[in-house]
C-alpha positions as semicolon CSV with decimal commas, in nm:
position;residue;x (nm);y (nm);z (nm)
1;X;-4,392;-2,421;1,139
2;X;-4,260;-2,212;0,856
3;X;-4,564;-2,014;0,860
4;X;-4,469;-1,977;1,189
5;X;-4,134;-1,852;1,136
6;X;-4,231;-1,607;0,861
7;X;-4,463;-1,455;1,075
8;X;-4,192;-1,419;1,356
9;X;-3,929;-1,252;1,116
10;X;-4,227;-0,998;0,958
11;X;-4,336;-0,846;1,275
12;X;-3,971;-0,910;1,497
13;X;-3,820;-0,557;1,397
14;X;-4,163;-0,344;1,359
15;X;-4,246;-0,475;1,681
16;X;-3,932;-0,392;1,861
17;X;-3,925;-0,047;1,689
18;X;-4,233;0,006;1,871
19;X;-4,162;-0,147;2,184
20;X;-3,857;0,007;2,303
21;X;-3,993;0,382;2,301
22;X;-4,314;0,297;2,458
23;X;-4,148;0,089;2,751
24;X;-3,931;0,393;2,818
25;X;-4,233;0,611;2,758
26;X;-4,365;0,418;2,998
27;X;-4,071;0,489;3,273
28;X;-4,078;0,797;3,225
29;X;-3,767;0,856;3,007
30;X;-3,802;1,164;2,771
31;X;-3,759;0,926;2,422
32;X;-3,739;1,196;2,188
33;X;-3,441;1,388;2,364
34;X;-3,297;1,092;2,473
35;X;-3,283;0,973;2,068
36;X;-3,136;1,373;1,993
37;X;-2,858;1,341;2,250
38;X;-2,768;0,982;2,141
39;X;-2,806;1,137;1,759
40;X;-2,559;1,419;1,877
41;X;-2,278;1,161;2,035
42;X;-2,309;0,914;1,702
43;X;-2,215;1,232;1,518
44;X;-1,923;1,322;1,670
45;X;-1,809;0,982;1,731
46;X;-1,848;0,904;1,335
47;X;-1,637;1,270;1,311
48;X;-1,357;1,122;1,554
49;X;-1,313;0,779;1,367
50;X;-1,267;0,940;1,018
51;X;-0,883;0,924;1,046
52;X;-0,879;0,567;1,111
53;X;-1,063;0,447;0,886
54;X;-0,879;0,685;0,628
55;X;-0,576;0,523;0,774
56;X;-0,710;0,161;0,758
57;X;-0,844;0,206;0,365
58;X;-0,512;0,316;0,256
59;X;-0,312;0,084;0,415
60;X;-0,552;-0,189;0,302
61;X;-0,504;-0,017;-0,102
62;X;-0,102;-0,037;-0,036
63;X;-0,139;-0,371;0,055
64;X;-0,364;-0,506;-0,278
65;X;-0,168;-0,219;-0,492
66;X;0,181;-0,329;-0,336
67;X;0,086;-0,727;-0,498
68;X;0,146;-0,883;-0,160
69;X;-0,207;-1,011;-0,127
70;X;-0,121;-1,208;-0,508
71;X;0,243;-1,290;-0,338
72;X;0,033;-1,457;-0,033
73;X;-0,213;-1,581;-0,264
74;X;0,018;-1,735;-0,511
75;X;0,217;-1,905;-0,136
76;X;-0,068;-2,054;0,011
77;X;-0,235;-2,185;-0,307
78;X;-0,052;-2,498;-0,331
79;X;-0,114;-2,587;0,018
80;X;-0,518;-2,556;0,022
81;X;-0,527;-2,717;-0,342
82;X;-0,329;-3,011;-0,199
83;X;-0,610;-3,008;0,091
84;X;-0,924;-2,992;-0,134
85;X;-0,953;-2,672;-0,105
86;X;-1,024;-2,462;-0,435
87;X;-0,774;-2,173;-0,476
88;X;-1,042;-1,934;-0,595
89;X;-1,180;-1,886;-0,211
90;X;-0,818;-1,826;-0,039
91;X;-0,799;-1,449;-0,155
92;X;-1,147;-1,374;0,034
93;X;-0,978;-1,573;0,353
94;X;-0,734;-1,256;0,301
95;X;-0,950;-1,003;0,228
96;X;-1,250;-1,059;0,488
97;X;-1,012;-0,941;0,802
98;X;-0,901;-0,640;0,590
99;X;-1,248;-0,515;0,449
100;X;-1,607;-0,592;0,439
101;X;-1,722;-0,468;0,106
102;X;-1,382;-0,579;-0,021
103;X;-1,458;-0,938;0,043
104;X;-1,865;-0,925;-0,014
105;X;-1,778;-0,798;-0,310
106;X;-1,549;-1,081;-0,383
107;X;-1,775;-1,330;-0,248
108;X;-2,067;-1,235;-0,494
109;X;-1,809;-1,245;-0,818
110;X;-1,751;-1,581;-0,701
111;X;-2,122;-1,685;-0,669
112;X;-2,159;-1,528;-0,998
113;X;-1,900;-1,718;-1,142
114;X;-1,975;-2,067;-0,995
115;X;-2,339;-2,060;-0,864
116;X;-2,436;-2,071;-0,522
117;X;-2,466;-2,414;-0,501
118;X;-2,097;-2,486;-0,597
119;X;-1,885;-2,577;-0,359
120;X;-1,664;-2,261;-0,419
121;X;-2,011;-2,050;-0,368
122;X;-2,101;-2,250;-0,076
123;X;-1,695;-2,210;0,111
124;X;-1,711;-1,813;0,015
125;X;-2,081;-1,796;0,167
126;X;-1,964;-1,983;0,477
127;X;-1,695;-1,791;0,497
128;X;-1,826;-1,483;0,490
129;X;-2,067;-1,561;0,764
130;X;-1,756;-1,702;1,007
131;X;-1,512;-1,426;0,982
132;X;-1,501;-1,092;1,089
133;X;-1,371;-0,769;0,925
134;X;-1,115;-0,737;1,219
135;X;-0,907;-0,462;1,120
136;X;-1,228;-0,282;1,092
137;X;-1,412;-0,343;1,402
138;X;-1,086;-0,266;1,565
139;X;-1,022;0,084;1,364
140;X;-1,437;0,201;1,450
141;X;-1,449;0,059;1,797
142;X;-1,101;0,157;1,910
143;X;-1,051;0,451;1,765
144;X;-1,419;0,571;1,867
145;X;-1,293;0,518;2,238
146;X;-0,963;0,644;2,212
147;X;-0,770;0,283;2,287
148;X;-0,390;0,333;2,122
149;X;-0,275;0,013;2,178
150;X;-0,441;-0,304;2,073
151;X;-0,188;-0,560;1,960
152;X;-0,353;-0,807;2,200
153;X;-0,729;-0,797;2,063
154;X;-0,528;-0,759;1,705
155;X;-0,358;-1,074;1,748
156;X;-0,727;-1,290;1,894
157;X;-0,970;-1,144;1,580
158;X;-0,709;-1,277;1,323
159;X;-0,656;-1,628;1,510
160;X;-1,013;-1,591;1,531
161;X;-1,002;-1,534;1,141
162;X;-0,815;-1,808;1,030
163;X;-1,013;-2,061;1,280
164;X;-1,340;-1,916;1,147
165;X;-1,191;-1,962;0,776
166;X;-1,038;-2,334;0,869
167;X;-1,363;-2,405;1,047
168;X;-1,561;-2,279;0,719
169;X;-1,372;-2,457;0,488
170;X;-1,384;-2,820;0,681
171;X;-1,771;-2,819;0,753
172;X;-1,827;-2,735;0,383
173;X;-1,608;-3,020;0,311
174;X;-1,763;-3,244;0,556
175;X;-2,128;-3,174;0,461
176;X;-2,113;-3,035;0,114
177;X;-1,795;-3,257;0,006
């Protein structure tokens, strides 16, 4: 069976590579121009969505710079210690919403630190495979489309956040505890 599997996840991407412009070869779509035109729109989409993510990076450095991710560190701490819950993962429960490489790069100082196989590698792993970078997604996909006001998806990703981090942190309690 894992034979099996390896085989699968070898030939899964060169396989769809392939497939896709042959199938619309084979309806009669022009591939190559269609792949130009699509080339052209990513281009100016990535130009349009500069200013938002410019706005999103330096509010996120204001934030760290500012110390209020330490102050809500140092707040919560207590709490998730008094749960189980080492300390030393709340800061990437913060910083995953806010940025991607932010909290990867967190997540791999921790691993580095503790091993993968600690509990603290195994929460930050989980983790970073149950939240989302919210404020992210929301700056690239809203901003690409134009949508000003988004308070309401806003306020779902980061409940969706913090039940993806609470989730996270109980199953790696549950089985790993």
């Amino acid at each position: 069976m894992l034979t099996f599997i390896n085989w699968i996840s070898v030939w899964a991407i060169p396989v769809i590579i392939a497939f896709v412009p042959l199938y619309a070869f084979t309806k009669k779509v022009p591939v190559y121009e269609s792949f130009v035109d699509g080339a052209k729109d990513g281009f100016s989409t990535a130009i349009s969505i500069i200013p938002h993510l410019v706005g999103m990076m330096v509010a996120i450095s204001v934030f760290r710079a500012s110390g209020a991710l330490d102050f809500v560190i140092q707040f919560f701490t207590p709490l998730v210690s008094w749960m189980g819950v080492p300390g030393e993962v709340l800061p990437l429960g913060i910083l995953r919403p806010l940025t991607g490489t932010g909290s990867l790069a967190f997540t791999t100082d921790l691993i580095k630190t503790y091993g993968p196989d600690s509990m603290i590698g195994r929460m930050a792993s989980t983790i970073q495979g149950s939240t989302d970078t919210t404020l992210y997604v929301l700056t690239v996909y809203f901003g690409a489309v134009g949508i000003r006001n988004g308070r309401y998806a806003l306020k779902v990703g980061l409940f969706s956040d913090v039940i993806g981090f609470i989730a996270a942190l109980a199953i790696c309690l549950i089985v790993f505890g």
